[in-house]
XYZ file of C-alpha atoms in Angstrom:
357
model
C 0.371 -0.191 0.018
C 2.870 2.410 0.305
C 2.426 3.086 -3.140
C -0.404 5.083 -2.593
C 0.715 7.005 0.285
C 3.365 8.010 -2.107
C 1.079 9.152 -4.870
C -1.436 11.309 -2.485
C -0.395 14.415 -3.985
C -1.492 12.346 -7.067
C -5.429 12.927 -5.249
C -4.985 16.833 -4.246
C -4.345 17.111 -7.592
C -7.346 15.273 -8.809
C -9.718 16.760 -5.957
C -8.321 20.537 -7.471
C -8.892 19.812 -10.979
C -12.517 18.460 -9.335
C -12.882 21.976 -8.203
C -12.076 23.623 -10.885
C -14.247 21.475 -13.285
C -17.263 22.478 -10.888
C -16.370 25.924 -11.397
C -15.853 26.022 -14.918
C -19.588 24.347 -15.782
C -21.509 26.353 -12.633
C -19.964 29.372 -15.168
C -21.069 27.876 -18.348
C -24.300 27.158 -17.562
C -25.293 29.896 -15.058
C -23.680 32.906 -16.980
C -26.736 34.197 -18.394
C -29.367 33.013 -15.753
C -31.170 35.216 -13.334
C -29.284 33.323 -9.769
C -32.351 34.681 -7.614
C -34.818 33.718 -9.946
C -33.165 29.801 -10.521
C -32.606 29.445 -6.614
C -36.431 30.546 -6.364
C -37.257 27.845 -8.166
C -35.488 25.605 -6.841
C -36.932 26.338 -3.344
C -40.489 25.589 -4.974
C -39.656 21.599 -5.038
C -41.579 18.977 -2.902
C -39.389 18.884 -0.302
C -41.165 15.159 -0.101
C -39.619 14.160 -3.104
C -35.945 16.141 -2.796
C -35.788 13.925 0.646
C -36.830 10.070 -1.152
C -34.511 11.080 -3.679
C -31.499 12.131 -1.102
C -33.059 9.021 0.476
C -32.117 6.762 -2.444
C -28.783 7.790 -3.272
C -27.942 6.774 0.503
C -29.870 3.546 -0.731
C -27.054 3.418 -3.136
C -24.279 3.834 -1.331
C -25.351 1.632 1.189
C -25.690 -1.393 -1.445
C -22.518 -1.230 -2.159
C -21.908 -1.339 1.562
C -23.984 -4.447 1.374
C -22.712 -6.368 -1.247
C -19.830 -6.506 0.678
C -20.666 -7.571 4.197
C -22.051 -10.484 1.644
C -19.037 -11.242 -0.378
C -17.150 -10.764 2.851
C -19.461 -13.464 4.815
C -19.117 -15.472 2.734
C -15.116 -16.204 2.665
C -15.665 -16.750 6.525
C -15.411 -12.953 7.510
C -17.211 -11.250 9.698
C -17.401 -7.678 8.618
C -19.497 -5.339 11.329
C -22.152 -3.389 7.281
C -21.860 0.253 8.955
C -17.554 -0.522 8.433
C -19.233 -1.984 5.011
C -20.714 1.312 4.334
C -17.849 3.138 5.393
C -15.946 1.590 2.723
C -18.616 2.256 0.563
C -18.648 6.029 1.519
C -14.935 6.005 1.054
C -15.635 4.322 -2.921
C -17.864 6.808 -3.901
C -15.715 10.178 -2.349
C -12.824 8.890 -3.908
C -13.851 7.464 -7.447
C -15.549 11.765 -7.889
C -13.050 13.005 -7.284
C -10.644 10.530 -9.763
C -10.328 10.648 -13.347
C -12.610 7.720 -14.713
C -14.338 6.658 -11.281
C -10.417 4.736 -10.591
C -9.598 6.218 -6.988
C -12.183 4.405 -5.580
C -10.787 0.700 -5.741
C -7.591 1.359 -4.081
C -8.903 3.690 -1.597
C -10.527 0.910 -0.104
C -7.847 -1.303 -0.018
C -6.270 0.624 1.880
C -8.597 1.420 3.882
C -9.523 -2.011 4.697
C -5.477 -2.814 5.326
C -5.777 0.204 7.818
C -8.325 -2.507 9.790
C -6.389 -5.323 9.291
C -8.139 -6.996 6.120
C -5.912 -9.740 4.501
C -5.335 -8.063 0.662
C -5.536 -10.727 -1.199
C -9.179 -10.703 0.632
C -9.998 -7.510 -0.072
C -9.340 -7.101 -3.057
C -10.941 -10.971 -4.726
C -13.743 -8.754 -2.629
C -13.820 -5.737 -4.897
C -12.915 -7.106 -7.980
C -16.768 -9.446 -7.529
C -18.084 -5.900 -6.889
C -16.818 -4.841 -10.131
C -17.365 -7.866 -12.376
C -20.918 -8.072 -11.623
C -21.210 -3.811 -11.703
C -20.402 -4.356 -15.035
C -23.002 -6.747 -15.706
C -26.125 -5.194 -14.063
C -24.897 -2.285 -15.850
C -24.776 -3.553 -19.552
C -28.166 -5.558 -18.567
C -30.100 -2.798 -17.002
C -29.326 -0.761 -19.514
C -30.005 -3.459 -22.386
C -33.482 -4.692 -20.541
C -34.254 -1.090 -20.750
C -34.148 -0.144 -24.286
C -35.592 -3.601 -25.055
C -38.856 -2.038 -22.763
C -38.362 1.492 -24.503
C -36.573 1.171 -27.770
C -39.141 3.544 -29.572
C -39.078 5.814 -26.832
C -35.447 6.124 -26.759
C -34.206 5.923 -30.567
C -36.284 8.522 -31.107
C -35.083 10.855 -28.076
C -31.518 9.966 -27.061
C -29.848 10.047 -31.261
C -27.771 13.674 -29.583
C -25.906 11.432 -27.548
C -25.399 8.260 -29.420
C -21.936 8.667 -29.865
C -20.895 8.228 -26.003
C -23.426 5.748 -25.807
C -21.135 4.046 -27.815
C -18.221 4.461 -26.367
C -19.404 3.630 -23.070
C -20.731 0.403 -24.190
C -17.706 -0.729 -26.476
C -15.548 0.728 -22.875
C -16.972 -1.443 -20.269
C -17.544 -4.557 -22.875
C -13.558 -4.299 -23.305
C -13.562 -4.484 -19.445
C -15.849 -7.257 -18.663
C -13.807 -8.793 -20.833
C -10.513 -8.097 -19.487
C -11.690 -9.211 -15.428
C -12.984 -12.303 -16.717
C -9.498 -13.300 -18.524
C -8.482 -12.517 -15.452
C -10.219 -15.073 -13.913
C -10.041 -18.051 -16.154
C -7.258 -17.600 -18.661
C -4.218 -16.463 -17.492
C -2.028 -17.475 -20.445
C -4.102 -15.132 -22.523
C -3.831 -11.968 -20.311
C -0.629 -12.395 -19.390
C 0.780 -11.850 -22.850
C -1.986 -8.634 -23.135
C -0.060 -7.104 -20.455
C 3.363 -8.129 -21.191
C 2.733 -6.278 -24.755
C 1.417 -3.366 -23.112
C 3.936 -3.200 -19.940
C 6.545 -3.625 -22.295
C 5.395 -0.654 -24.603
C 4.544 1.789 -21.034
C 9.071 1.121 -20.469
C 9.478 1.753 -23.840
C 7.889 5.350 -22.834
C 9.041 5.691 -19.705
C 6.051 5.641 -18.139
C 6.863 2.481 -16.191
C 10.435 2.513 -14.940
C 10.633 -1.700 -13.898
C 8.413 -3.207 -15.732
C 9.788 -6.809 -14.511
C 9.072 -6.347 -10.967
C 5.374 -4.836 -12.472
C 4.252 -7.380 -14.245
C 5.855 -10.348 -11.490
C 3.198 -7.362 -8.818
C 0.596 -8.242 -12.120
C 1.048 -12.400 -11.779
C 0.886 -12.799 -8.230
C -2.447 -11.130 -8.405
C -3.891 -12.788 -11.626
C -2.646 -15.767 -9.570
C -4.274 -14.721 -6.727
C -7.933 -13.775 -9.009
C -8.106 -17.049 -10.353
C -7.273 -19.689 -7.045
C -10.034 -18.103 -5.783
C -12.324 -18.338 -8.150
C -12.995 -22.055 -7.443
C -14.967 -20.050 -4.050
C -16.722 -18.421 -5.982
C -17.826 -20.424 -8.119
C -19.301 -22.686 -5.245
C -21.112 -20.468 -3.497
C -22.639 -19.553 -7.219
C -25.788 -18.229 -5.021
C -23.271 -15.714 -2.981
C -23.279 -13.836 -6.799
C -26.493 -13.471 -7.597
C -27.759 -12.328 -4.183
C -24.753 -8.939 -4.727
C -26.185 -8.873 -8.774
C -29.551 -8.650 -7.107
C -28.319 -5.746 -4.893
C -26.595 -4.309 -7.404
C -29.699 -3.663 -9.556
C -31.142 -2.403 -6.704
C -28.300 -0.242 -6.338
C -28.267 1.242 -10.257
C -32.029 1.319 -9.599
C -31.502 4.088 -6.486
C -29.141 6.110 -8.360
C -31.047 6.090 -11.882
C -34.650 7.000 -9.569
C -33.423 10.704 -8.706
C -34.132 13.025 -12.062
C -37.398 11.370 -11.273
C -38.096 11.851 -8.571
C -36.647 15.779 -9.341
C -39.854 15.522 -12.225
C -42.235 14.521 -9.350
C -40.869 17.315 -7.020
C -41.725 19.709 -10.011
C -45.015 19.052 -10.294
C -45.012 16.945 -13.715
C -46.874 14.088 -14.928
C -46.434 13.247 -18.386
C -44.118 10.660 -18.120
C -43.290 7.794 -16.042
C -40.154 6.194 -14.057
C -39.630 3.819 -16.202
C -39.113 6.123 -18.936
C -36.785 8.979 -17.269
C -34.564 5.548 -15.834
C -34.037 4.277 -18.868
C -32.232 8.206 -20.265
C -30.669 8.317 -16.657
C -29.517 4.422 -17.353
C -27.463 4.969 -20.618
C -26.787 9.129 -19.834
C -24.614 7.252 -16.994
C -23.393 4.043 -18.811
C -21.790 6.801 -21.479
C -20.326 9.369 -19.143
C -19.306 7.135 -16.671
C -15.951 6.007 -18.190
C -14.299 9.249 -18.880
C -11.148 10.272 -17.724
C -13.213 13.471 -15.637
C -14.054 13.733 -12.477
C -17.086 12.176 -11.034
C -18.400 13.154 -15.570
C -18.678 16.717 -13.782
C -19.506 19.286 -17.322
C -20.674 15.998 -19.669
C -23.288 15.065 -17.303
C -24.539 18.804 -17.095
C -24.629 19.244 -19.994
C -25.736 15.910 -20.669
C -29.222 16.148 -18.944
C -29.204 19.386 -20.387
C -29.486 17.544 -24.059
C -31.874 14.304 -22.536
C -33.991 15.623 -20.110
C -34.972 18.662 -22.301
C -37.881 16.151 -23.352
C -39.040 15.462 -19.798
C -39.013 19.645 -18.250
C -39.953 22.565 -19.488
C -37.729 25.280 -21.132
C -37.393 26.912 -17.339
C -37.383 24.242 -15.533
C -34.577 22.303 -17.505
C -31.967 23.937 -15.739
C -33.658 24.219 -12.219
C -33.977 20.458 -12.682
C -30.316 19.611 -13.741
C -29.033 21.447 -10.561
C -31.512 20.222 -8.220
C -31.032 16.552 -9.675
C -27.025 16.826 -10.187
C -26.836 18.637 -6.459
C -28.846 15.921 -5.094
C -26.456 12.792 -6.422
C -23.832 14.384 -7.094
C -22.588 17.019 -4.908
C -24.728 16.884 -1.538
C -23.482 13.509 -2.228
C -19.633 14.021 -2.736
C -19.463 16.650 -0.098
C -21.324 14.520 2.659
C -18.773 11.729 1.457
C -15.986 13.976 1.589
C -17.087 14.503 5.420
C -16.708 10.498 6.411
C -13.634 10.547 4.493
C -12.168 13.173 6.928
C -13.172 11.434 9.923
C -12.251 7.943 9.364
C -9.696 9.134 8.950
C -9.288 11.033 12.176
C -9.844 7.644 14.079
C -7.367 5.696 12.454
C -4.772 8.608 12.863
C -5.975 8.424 16.351
C -5.926 4.632 16.791
C -2.655 4.486 14.822
C -1.008 6.528 17.280
C -2.213 4.085 20.723
C 0.331 1.729 21.319
C -1.689 -0.995 22.361
C -2.889 -0.903 18.602
C -1.372 -3.293 16.717
C -1.263 -3.564 12.242
C -0.407 -3.375 9.846
C 2.419 -0.567 9.051
C 2.108 2.744 6.851
C 1.279 6.347 6.903
C -2.169 7.390 6.483
C -3.393 9.584 3.705
């Protein structure tokens, strides 16, 4: 975990870049609008539906915590739900501030390490969650598209390229994950080829050490794959929980829609659009997909909201699903870090070495 600590500047840089993106995004969308009128419009939203949207996002993170608990339990590791919920908030925060959500899982591993959870177990647990997430997200989008294909083809043409990009990216990622589990030879060749290229580009200074470390991780994943095959019910549980997790996230714009008193479109139509938007922008190399998420909302949700209500709806929806949860999860991370530092300062506690981030 030392490399994570050595790279703490990367997370600070990502956070500063995110703040810059947020500033630019807010400037672009707000510069020609009456801010007082915008705020008054947002205040008119039904607070019950806003509360439901916020509750849905807490449910979104709780589902990941539940998945962690279920998988740990299948390996005989009893982890309290609140601790797993903590790991889920950590994932949300660091995924939100890093490009392509790349920082969430490494920081989960870091804090699990601090709680004396074996690295091979924690990495496999997170690996399973990422694997099931890819299947659930692609499957969710496929089913929703089949159910609402006429509606989607009519209204989502402006995001066609990004949607295709999201599908291709997630399929490639899913393929790599499957290779990591079932085909050591193919994945090893692919990784060797990639590491050699990065080495020639001077990005990787010690390719042999990197490849050795990756091979070790692959061996761990494959050795534990048999365990999951023998416990397929666990995977089904995680899949169902992940589908519920996605639903919690995708329902937020509908809560905002109802909060402003609209009734024309149903929940499935709005969840379909949000599912496609999340798939399209989720893998882009931007922290929190800031900018493209707001722009995508303004493009796709104009069919649901009147022109005067579109911007308030976007601000409220993103405020609930991203900005508020970013601040809340950031507060959780601060509390967790303070607790970790306090625990490490006490000589009665022993654990794995390493300085806090």
